[in-house]
Tab-separated table of C-alpha atoms in Angstrom:
chain	number	residue	atom	x	y	z
D	22	MET	CA	-39.123	-78.732	-90.518
D	23	GLN	CA	-38.712	-75.824	-88.235
D	24	MET	CA	-41.670	-72.859	-87.751
D	25	PRO	CA	-40.970	-70.261	-85.648
D	26	SER	CA	-42.672	-69.811	-82.661
D	27	LEU	CA	-42.462	-66.041	-82.885
D	28	GLN	CA	-43.905	-63.769	-86.213
D	29	SER	CA	-43.981	-59.872	-86.621
D	30	PHE	CA	-47.090	-58.095	-88.206
D	31	VAL	CA	-45.733	-54.858	-86.927
D	32	ASP	CA	-46.209	-52.721	-90.139
D	33	ASN	CA	-49.134	-54.881	-91.808
D	34	GLY	CA	-50.669	-51.592	-92.464
D	35	PRO	CA	-51.428	-48.334	-91.475
D	36	LYS	CA	-52.066	-47.829	-87.733
D	37	ALA	CA	-56.450	-47.771	-87.350
D	38	LYS	CA	-57.515	-44.429	-86.319
D	39	ALA	CA	-57.422	-44.722	-82.760
D	40	THR	CA	-60.281	-44.414	-81.018
D	41	PHE	CA	-58.593	-41.842	-77.950
D	42	SER	CA	-55.832	-39.900	-78.850
D	43	ALA	CA	-51.923	-39.818	-77.724
D	44	ALA	CA	-52.464	-37.870	-75.348
D	45	GLU	CA	-55.030	-39.633	-73.487
D	46	MET	CA	-53.543	-43.083	-74.151
D	47	ARG	CA	-49.313	-42.043	-73.264
D	48	ARG	CA	-51.562	-40.465	-69.822
D	49	ARG	CA	-53.218	-44.026	-69.329
D	50	GLN	CA	-49.468	-45.789	-69.837
D	51	ASP	CA	-47.725	-42.748	-66.811
D	52	ALA	CA	-49.754	-43.623	-65.462
D	53	ILE	CA	-49.495	-47.278	-64.247
D	54	ARG	CA	-46.157	-46.669	-64.799
D	55	ARG	CA	-46.060	-43.371	-61.631
D	56	HIS	CA	-47.348	-47.164	-59.645
D	57	MET	CA	-44.994	-49.723	-60.636
D	58	SER	CA	-41.613	-46.594	-59.969
D	59	GLU	CA	-43.330	-46.493	-56.370
D	60	GLN	CA	-43.844	-50.386	-56.123
D	61	ASP	CA	-40.247	-50.637	-57.710
D	62	ILE	CA	-41.748	-53.551	-60.632
D	63	ASP	CA	-39.942	-53.784	-63.229
D	64	ALA	CA	-42.841	-54.273	-65.933
D	65	ALA	CA	-46.308	-55.241	-66.245
D	66	LEU	CA	-47.852	-58.114	-68.367
D	67	PHE	CA	-51.424	-57.690	-68.298
D	68	SER	CA	-54.022	-60.722	-69.666
D	69	SER	CA	-57.501	-59.412	-69.199
D	70	TYR	CA	-59.659	-57.800	-72.192
D	71	HIS	CA	-60.361	-54.007	-69.515
D	72	ASN	CA	-57.399	-53.104	-69.200
D	73	ILE	CA	-55.213	-54.796	-72.368
D	74	CYS	CA	-58.291	-52.722	-74.196
D	75	TYR	CA	-57.536	-49.868	-71.320
D	76	TYR	CA	-53.166	-49.275	-71.925
D	77	SER	CA	-53.959	-50.093	-75.730
D	78	ASP	CA	-57.075	-49.580	-76.804
D	79	PHE	CA	-57.052	-53.033	-78.238
D	80	MET	CA	-59.214	-55.931	-77.704
D	81	TYR	CA	-58.565	-59.311	-78.924
D	82	CYS	CA	-60.778	-62.320	-79.426
D	83	TYR	CA	-59.880	-65.214	-76.751
D	84	PHE	CA	-61.048	-68.124	-78.596
D	85	GLY	CA	-59.003	-70.072	-75.832
D	86	ARG	CA	-55.586	-68.215	-76.662
D	87	ASN	CA	-53.492	-65.793	-74.577
D	88	TYR	CA	-53.343	-62.763	-75.274
D	89	GLY	CA	-51.256	-59.974	-73.246
D	90	LEU	CA	-50.100	-56.586	-72.830
D	91	VAL	CA	-46.569	-55.660	-71.537
D	92	VAL	CA	-45.864	-52.178	-70.327
D	93	ASP	CA	-42.501	-51.972	-68.500
D	94	GLN	CA	-40.742	-47.942	-68.833
D	95	GLU	CA	-40.281	-47.506	-71.873
D	96	ASN	CA	-42.490	-49.923	-74.472
D	97	VAL	CA	-45.502	-50.865	-74.551
D	98	THR	CA	-46.399	-54.589	-76.013
D	99	SER	CA	-48.618	-56.718	-76.796
D	100	ILE	CA	-49.226	-59.564	-76.902
D	101	SER	CA	-51.316	-62.062	-79.833
D	102	ALA	CA	-51.663	-64.836	-80.929
D	103	GLY	CA	-51.027	-65.213	-85.437
D	104	ILE	CA	-53.652	-66.329	-85.959
D	105	ASP	CA	-55.502	-62.478	-85.889
D	106	GLY	CA	-52.414	-61.218	-88.014
D	107	GLY	CA	-51.831	-57.758	-88.272
D	108	GLN	CA	-55.014	-56.774	-86.182
D	109	PRO	CA	-53.971	-56.269	-82.875
D	110	TRP	CA	-50.511	-54.086	-84.525
D	111	ARG	CA	-53.130	-51.443	-85.978
D	112	ARG	CA	-55.196	-50.916	-82.898
D	113	THR	CA	-52.507	-51.434	-80.383
D	114	SER	CA	-50.717	-48.105	-78.892
D	115	GLY	CA	-47.282	-49.278	-78.620
D	116	SER	CA	-45.449	-52.134	-80.572
D	117	ASN	CA	-47.265	-56.005	-81.367
D	118	ILE	CA	-45.083	-59.366	-81.135
D	119	THR	CA	-47.247	-62.126	-82.425
D	120	TYR	CA	-46.990	-66.173	-81.549
D	121	THR	CA	-47.892	-69.109	-83.833
D	122	ASP	CA	-49.035	-72.173	-82.290
D	123	TRP	CA	-46.733	-74.756	-84.089
D	124	GLN	CA	-45.268	-74.952	-80.595
D	125	LYS	CA	-46.457	-75.471	-76.870
D	126	ASP	CA	-46.583	-72.627	-75.633
D	127	ASN	CA	-45.103	-69.872	-77.181
D	128	PHE	CA	-47.545	-66.992	-75.633
D	129	PHE	CA	-44.554	-67.512	-73.081
D	130	LYS	CA	-41.346	-67.042	-75.277
D	131	ALA	CA	-43.641	-63.902	-76.169
D	132	VAL	CA	-42.744	-62.526	-72.426
D	133	GLN	CA	-39.622	-63.567	-72.518
D	134	GLU	CA	-38.934	-61.254	-75.479
D	135	LEU	CA	-39.777	-58.709	-73.823
D	136	THR	CA	-38.980	-59.527	-70.365
D	137	GLY	CA	-35.017	-60.541	-70.514
D	138	ASN	CA	-33.545	-58.268	-66.748
D	139	VAL	CA	-37.271	-58.082	-65.355
D	140	LYS	CA	-36.962	-59.078	-61.694
D	141	ARG	CA	-40.164	-57.663	-60.184
D	142	LEU	CA	-43.236	-58.333	-62.319
D	143	GLY	CA	-46.233	-56.455	-62.493
D	144	ILE	CA	-49.255	-59.455	-63.375
D	145	GLU	CA	-53.651	-59.396	-62.529
D	146	PHE	CA	-54.095	-61.431	-59.446
D	147	ASP	CA	-58.319	-61.859	-59.744
D	148	HIS	CA	-57.248	-63.371	-63.976
D	149	CYS	CA	-54.268	-64.612	-63.566
D	150	ASN	CA	-55.813	-68.481	-62.858
D	151	LEU	CA	-54.289	-71.494	-60.726
D	152	ASP	CA	-52.193	-72.996	-64.649
D	153	GLN	CA	-51.723	-69.739	-65.780
D	154	LEU	CA	-49.606	-68.911	-62.566
D	155	GLN	CA	-47.869	-72.437	-62.423
D	156	ARG	CA	-46.593	-72.053	-66.226
D	157	LEU	CA	-45.164	-68.105	-65.687
D	158	LYS	CA	-43.853	-70.151	-62.483
D	159	ALA	CA	-42.308	-72.225	-64.842
D	160	ALA	CA	-40.760	-70.190	-67.940
D	161	PHE	CA	-39.235	-67.983	-64.749
D	162	PRO	CA	-38.271	-69.377	-62.077
D	163	GLY	CA	-36.474	-66.504	-60.668
D	164	MET	CA	-39.449	-64.062	-60.664
D	165	GLU	CA	-41.485	-63.037	-57.867
D	166	PHE	CA	-44.667	-61.659	-59.151
D	167	VAL	CA	-46.872	-58.813	-57.456
D	168	ASP	CA	-50.350	-58.049	-58.108
D	169	ILE	CA	-51.036	-55.291	-60.489
D	170	ALA	CA	-54.965	-55.817	-60.691
D	171	ALA	CA	-56.197	-53.702	-57.840
D	172	PRO	CA	-54.033	-50.207	-58.352
D	173	ALA	CA	-54.617	-50.934	-62.263
D	174	MET	CA	-58.902	-50.388	-61.210
D	175	ARG	CA	-58.916	-47.557	-58.736
D	176	LEU	CA	-56.816	-46.059	-62.238
D	177	ARG	CA	-59.712	-46.755	-63.940
D	178	MET	CA	-62.359	-45.627	-61.857
D	179	ILE	CA	-61.638	-42.219	-62.193
D	180	LYS	CA	-62.001	-41.280	-66.077
D	181	SER	CA	-60.870	-38.602	-68.232
D	182	ALA	CA	-62.408	-36.137	-70.547
D	183	GLU	CA	-62.213	-38.058	-73.249
D	184	GLU	CA	-63.502	-41.335	-71.690
D	185	ILE	CA	-66.459	-38.930	-70.356
D	186	ALA	CA	-66.891	-37.743	-73.977
D	187	HIS	CA	-66.931	-41.392	-75.176
D	188	ILE	CA	-69.429	-42.344	-72.676
D	189	THR	CA	-71.805	-39.346	-73.389
D	190	GLN	CA	-71.877	-40.008	-76.789
D	191	MET	CA	-72.111	-44.025	-76.035
D	192	THR	CA	-75.157	-43.377	-73.743
D	193	ARG	CA	-77.114	-41.164	-76.266
D	194	ILE	CA	-76.913	-44.413	-78.968
D	195	ALA	CA	-78.411	-46.301	-75.602
D	196	ASP	CA	-81.362	-43.863	-75.585
D	197	ILE	CA	-81.670	-44.351	-79.401
D	198	GLY	CA	-81.765	-48.624	-79.018
D	199	GLY	CA	-84.169	-47.775	-76.152
D	200	ALA	CA	-86.156	-45.070	-78.634
D	201	ALA	CA	-85.978	-48.078	-81.039
D	202	CYS	CA	-87.384	-50.768	-78.624
D	203	VAL	CA	-91.120	-48.577	-77.954
D	204	GLU	CA	-91.096	-48.556	-82.121
D	205	ALA	CA	-91.246	-52.597	-81.498
D	206	ALA	CA	-92.207	-53.381	-78.969
D	207	GLN	CA	-96.133	-54.319	-79.670
D	208	ILE	CA	-98.592	-56.783	-77.792
D	209	GLY	CA	-98.056	-59.953	-80.544
D	210	VAL	CA	-94.593	-59.081	-81.250
D	211	SER	CA	-91.752	-61.868	-80.044
D	212	GLU	CA	-88.880	-60.537	-77.693
D	213	MET	CA	-85.779	-61.264	-80.268
D	214	GLU	CA	-88.299	-59.192	-82.752
D	215	VAL	CA	-87.998	-56.094	-80.177
D	216	ALA	CA	-84.086	-56.989	-79.592
D	217	LEU	CA	-83.418	-57.720	-82.988
D	218	HIS	CA	-84.554	-54.180	-83.856
D	219	SER	CA	-83.284	-52.333	-81.096
D	220	THR	CA	-79.245	-53.746	-81.373
D	221	ALA	CA	-79.365	-53.119	-85.435
D	222	THR	CA	-79.970	-49.755	-85.397
D	223	MET	CA	-78.136	-49.175	-82.334
D	224	VAL	CA	-74.537	-50.548	-84.096
D	225	ARG	CA	-76.539	-48.225	-86.834
D	226	GLU	CA	-75.953	-45.252	-85.691
D	227	ILE	CA	-72.372	-45.993	-83.786
D	228	ALA	CA	-70.432	-47.200	-87.029
D	229	LYS	CA	-72.050	-42.923	-88.173
D	230	THR	CA	-70.712	-41.754	-85.128
D	231	TRP	CA	-66.739	-44.298	-85.191
D	232	PRO	CA	-67.017	-44.674	-88.944
D	233	ASP	CA	-62.706	-46.305	-87.941
D	234	GLY	CA	-64.310	-48.193	-85.034
D	235	GLU	CA	-64.853	-51.963	-84.730
D	236	LEU	CA	-68.026	-53.247	-84.466
D	237	LEU	CA	-68.621	-55.821	-81.738
D	238	ASP	CA	-70.318	-56.773	-78.747
D	239	THR	CA	-73.629	-54.212	-78.857
D	240	TRP	CA	-76.702	-56.421	-77.117
D	241	THR	CA	-79.961	-55.983	-76.031
D	242	TRP	CA	-82.657	-57.834	-73.813
D	243	PHE	CA	-85.897	-57.232	-73.806
D	244	GLN	CA	-87.674	-59.665	-71.273
D	245	SER	CA	-91.200	-60.638	-71.433
D	246	GLY	CA	-93.412	-61.229	-67.997
D	247	LEU	CA	-92.163	-64.098	-65.888
D	248	ASN	CA	-88.703	-63.086	-67.999
D	249	THR	CA	-88.263	-60.038	-65.979
D	250	ASP	CA	-87.326	-61.688	-62.369
D	251	GLY	CA	-84.197	-61.410	-63.355
D	252	ALA	CA	-81.846	-58.854	-65.000
D	253	HIS	CA	-79.223	-60.592	-67.102
D	254	ASN	CA	-81.777	-63.400	-68.228
D	255	PRO	CA	-81.508	-64.097	-71.752
D	256	VAL	CA	-83.107	-62.912	-75.218
D	257	THR	CA	-86.240	-65.378	-75.569
D	258	SER	CA	-89.189	-65.555	-78.066
D	259	ARG	CA	-91.889	-66.111	-75.864
D	260	ILE	CA	-94.354	-63.018	-77.269
D	261	ILE	CA	-96.093	-59.876	-75.107
D	262	GLN	CA	-99.498	-60.137	-74.060
D	263	ARG	CA	-101.039	-57.974	-73.391
D	264	GLY	CA	-101.051	-56.333	-69.185
D	265	ASP	CA	-97.441	-57.644	-69.092
D	266	ILE	CA	-94.633	-56.050	-67.648
D	267	LEU	CA	-91.568	-55.601	-69.671
D	268	SER	CA	-87.608	-54.654	-69.261
D	269	LEU	CA	-85.704	-53.147	-72.166
D	270	ASN	CA	-82.247	-53.454	-71.703
D	271	CYS	CA	-80.145	-51.748	-74.314
D	272	PHE	CA	-75.714	-52.359	-74.112
D	273	PRO	CA	-74.389	-50.798	-77.312
D	274	MET	CA	-70.306	-51.301	-76.251
D	275	VAL	CA	-67.948	-48.953	-78.428
D	276	ALA	CA	-63.698	-49.664	-77.701
D	277	GLY	CA	-64.710	-52.393	-75.231
D	278	TYR	CA	-66.346	-49.662	-73.618
D	279	TYR	CA	-70.381	-50.770	-71.936
D	280	VAL	CA	-73.240	-48.119	-71.011
D	281	ALA	CA	-76.670	-49.432	-70.105
D	282	LEU	CA	-81.169	-48.524	-69.970
D	283	GLU	CA	-82.738	-50.408	-68.391
D	284	ARG	CA	-86.405	-49.306	-68.374
D	285	THR	CA	-89.983	-51.192	-66.727
D	286	LEU	CA	-93.010	-50.879	-69.144
D	287	PHE	CA	-95.772	-52.001	-69.406
D	288	ALA	CA	-97.530	-53.119	-72.126
D	289	GLY	CA	-100.863	-52.288	-72.545
D	290	VAL	CA	-102.057	-51.705	-69.367
D	291	ALA	CA	-100.568	-51.661	-65.462
D	292	CYS	CA	-102.628	-53.525	-62.992
D	293	ASP	CA	-103.567	-51.106	-59.131
D	294	GLU	CA	-100.667	-52.507	-57.816
D	295	SER	CA	-97.963	-52.736	-60.209
D	296	LEU	CA	-98.494	-49.699	-60.736
D	297	ARG	CA	-97.518	-48.650	-57.504
D	298	LEU	CA	-95.133	-50.839	-57.143
D	299	TRP	CA	-93.633	-49.191	-60.395
D	300	GLN	CA	-94.230	-45.603	-58.382
D	301	LEU	CA	-91.754	-46.711	-55.949
D	302	ASN	CA	-89.463	-47.884	-57.750
D	303	CYS	CA	-88.916	-44.269	-59.752
D	304	ASP	CA	-88.850	-43.131	-56.251
D	305	ILE	CA	-85.957	-45.206	-54.842
D	306	HIS	CA	-84.697	-44.059	-58.404
D	307	ASP	CA	-85.101	-40.335	-57.604
D	308	ARG	CA	-83.663	-40.406	-54.365
D	309	GLY	CA	-80.448	-42.468	-55.287
D	310	LYS	CA	-79.599	-40.031	-57.952
D	311	GLU	CA	-80.163	-37.400	-55.162
D	312	LEU	CA	-77.486	-39.290	-53.587
D	313	LEU	CA	-74.699	-39.893	-56.551
D	314	VAL	CA	-72.282	-36.608	-55.274
D	315	PRO	CA	-68.646	-36.697	-54.476
D	316	GLY	CA	-68.024	-37.646	-50.523
D	317	ASN	CA	-70.538	-39.332	-50.687
D	318	LYS	CA	-69.483	-43.788	-49.632
D	319	CYS	CA	-71.165	-46.318	-51.472
D	320	SER	CA	-72.082	-48.128	-48.839
D	321	GLU	CA	-74.138	-45.325	-46.957
D	322	ILE	CA	-75.920	-44.583	-50.124
D	323	ALA	CA	-77.057	-47.842	-50.606
D	324	ALA	CA	-77.768	-48.482	-46.315
D	325	GLU	CA	-80.582	-44.930	-46.648
D	326	LEU	CA	-81.840	-46.309	-50.251
D	327	ASN	CA	-82.658	-50.145	-48.197
D	328	GLN	CA	-84.056	-47.863	-44.883
D	329	MET	CA	-86.127	-46.795	-48.126
D	330	TYR	CA	-87.429	-50.269	-49.627
D	331	ALA	CA	-87.455	-52.008	-46.437
D	332	GLU	CA	-90.015	-48.980	-45.061
D	333	HIS	CA	-92.841	-50.256	-47.720
D	334	ASP	CA	-91.625	-53.926	-46.222
D	335	LEU	CA	-90.366	-54.389	-50.070
D	336	LEU	CA	-86.545	-54.358	-49.439
D	337	GLN	CA	-86.532	-58.266	-49.734
D	338	TYR	CA	-87.219	-58.636	-53.172
D	339	ARG	CA	-84.014	-56.192	-53.520
D	340	SER	CA	-81.339	-58.784	-55.459
D	341	PHE	CA	-78.036	-56.377	-56.171
D	342	GLY	CA	-76.427	-53.466	-55.686
D	343	TYR	CA	-77.914	-50.080	-57.220
D	344	GLY	CA	-74.728	-48.603	-59.309
D	345	HIS	CA	-71.541	-49.486	-60.136
D	346	SER	CA	-68.956	-47.675	-62.225
D	347	PHE	CA	-68.842	-47.264	-65.973
D	348	GLY	CA	-65.822	-47.548	-68.677
D	349	ILE	CA	-64.819	-50.654	-69.863
D	350	LEU	CA	-65.902	-53.344	-68.960
D	351	SER	CA	-69.110	-56.057	-70.199
D	352	HIS	CA	-70.753	-59.091	-69.346
D	353	TYR	CA	-68.148	-61.697	-69.708
D	354	TYR	CA	-65.735	-59.291	-69.012
D	355	GLY	CA	-65.815	-58.138	-65.938
D	356	ARG	CA	-66.074	-54.702	-63.702
D	357	GLU	CA	-64.617	-51.984	-62.159
D	358	ALA	CA	-65.528	-53.823	-58.535
D	359	GLY	CA	-64.547	-50.984	-56.471
D	360	LEU	CA	-66.404	-48.643	-57.402
D	361	GLU	CA	-69.869	-50.564	-56.931
D	362	LEU	CA	-73.227	-49.089	-54.345
D	363	ARG	CA	-73.201	-51.727	-52.265
D	364	GLU	CA	-73.228	-52.301	-48.628
D	365	ASP	CA	-70.502	-53.623	-48.496
D	366	CYS	CA	-68.330	-51.075	-50.096
D	367	ASP	CA	-67.204	-47.952	-48.866
D	368	THR	CA	-65.681	-46.287	-51.526
D	369	VAL	CA	-66.100	-42.448	-51.948
D	370	LEU	CA	-67.630	-40.809	-54.369
D	371	GLU	CA	-65.184	-38.357	-56.031
D	372	PRO	CA	-65.109	-36.634	-59.267
D	373	GLY	CA	-64.982	-37.583	-62.000
D	374	MET	CA	-66.072	-41.339	-61.345
D	375	VAL	CA	-68.966	-42.319	-63.965
D	376	ILE	CA	-71.993	-44.467	-62.210
D	377	SER	CA	-75.337	-46.140	-62.995
D	378	MET	CA	-78.692	-45.809	-60.464
D	379	GLU	CA	-79.960	-49.221	-61.627
D	380	PRO	CA	-82.462	-49.948	-58.313
D	381	MET	CA	-84.483	-53.201	-59.033
D	382	ILE	CA	-86.672	-55.490	-56.950
D	383	THR	CA	-88.630	-58.794	-58.705
D	384	ILE	CA	-92.309	-59.659	-56.721
D	385	PRO	CA	-92.035	-63.294	-57.279
D	386	ASP	CA	-94.650	-65.248	-59.980
D	387	GLY	CA	-97.724	-65.439	-58.563
D	388	MET	CA	-97.979	-62.378	-55.632
D	389	PRO	CA	-100.378	-59.096	-56.751
D	390	GLY	CA	-97.313	-56.643	-59.353
D	391	ALA	CA	-95.347	-60.192	-59.847
D	392	GLY	CA	-92.275	-59.565	-62.049
D	393	GLY	CA	-89.317	-57.148	-62.042
D	394	TYR	CA	-89.214	-53.475	-62.301
D	395	ARG	CA	-85.672	-52.052	-62.515
D	396	GLU	CA	-84.603	-47.910	-64.133
D	397	HIS	CA	-81.551	-47.419	-65.343
D	398	ASP	CA	-79.460	-43.869	-65.526
D	399	ILE	CA	-75.795	-43.325	-65.897
D	400	LEU	CA	-74.911	-40.317	-64.246
D	401	VAL	CA	-71.081	-38.451	-64.201
D	402	ILE	CA	-69.687	-36.891	-60.586
D	403	ASN	CA	-68.316	-33.276	-60.871
D	404	GLU	CA	-66.846	-30.593	-58.138
D	405	LYS	CA	-70.819	-29.914	-56.824
D	406	GLY	CA	-72.595	-33.276	-58.159
D	407	ASN	CA	-73.221	-34.614	-61.025
D	408	ASP	CA	-74.496	-34.923	-64.911
D	409	ASN	CA	-77.048	-37.484	-66.067
D	410	ILE	CA	-75.749	-38.449	-69.263
D	411	THR	CA	-79.296	-40.360	-69.991
D	412	ALA	CA	-81.632	-39.045	-71.426
D	413	PHE	CA	-84.853	-41.719	-71.589
D	414	PRO	CA	-87.789	-40.756	-69.438
D	415	TYR	CA	-89.596	-43.463	-67.372
D	416	GLY	CA	-92.646	-44.480	-65.080
D	417	PRO	CA	-96.040	-45.292	-65.670
D	418	GLU	CA	-96.488	-41.781	-67.084
D	419	HIS	CA	-94.303	-42.189	-69.802
D	420	LEU	CA	-93.627	-45.810	-70.680
D	421	ILE	CA	-96.922	-47.644	-70.816
D	422	LEU	CA	-97.344	-49.035	-74.763
D	423	PRO	CA	-100.080	-48.562	-76.667
D	424	GLY	CA	-102.805	-51.423	-76.872
């Protein structure tokens, strides 16, 4: 029995309510089309979570299958696996084609369907692995592949008014998650219980704010004691003890967009050395936010903050950059690497960029004040400076919890 390689779920129910306006999606698609026209790229095949979501409003579930989005000068079409039914069609700002599992490499048959006369195809060099590249070359022997990832990232780095409004709402929800952490974080309570309470609180607020949205990927990391030494350490069942250093990390996710709130806390009491280190990190956090203005270069901001740590003999306890861009990104599918506050990034800040300030130091276990100290705010660069859209308090005056 011969089964079809491709299917159509087009018109399988009405389109879902979009995250952004039709004008906003056209703005994004037209911007990448202008780049394609300038570079004689006939079509682009996006494969990453972030670009497929950015250009179509569809966030796929990978699970070992290929997904794609083909953009040419006329059409935008997502390519999805049959297991997803009509959901990709309903979510895509454009059309959709579905491939089945009944034959091997049906994904590439879907790509062929959409790129019949293409000579130069844009693909994401930073997302296409060697196996995928070999399959593309085998399926399209006469086609030239050019990188579309880097220019797409540069376009995503400048946020529209709608994106900034979306991120601002999400940052409000991160603050709500932080308040839930503080509410639950008591001596004798486990990290897990604190994180569960925070995440549930944020998801409920997301559902209230976006009643037609999909609810996925919101999470909380809440760390205590030694577990605070890394910014991305998973939640455990460790019980909070009096005198513990604590870290709350709240991450609401809406339509692929990520925001974060991160704060240092102490359970009941903090020793003198912990207070000194904590306050110093807050001072560097404050200075860093002052430097997030148009015209400043990422590497020069990092250099000035490095000097502040060095003056207190603490630079060796810093382990990562001072901040990064916000938009469609996540802990499992990447970031806008061209906009990071690092020594090796020379990007100049511009209005419309959204970036964090998040200094962190980790004092090794066994030393006075041991633990990880970090604060994290999100700021929108404007014509004159920045708007800090994070409102949650920080520092010893606010976050030594009762106990």
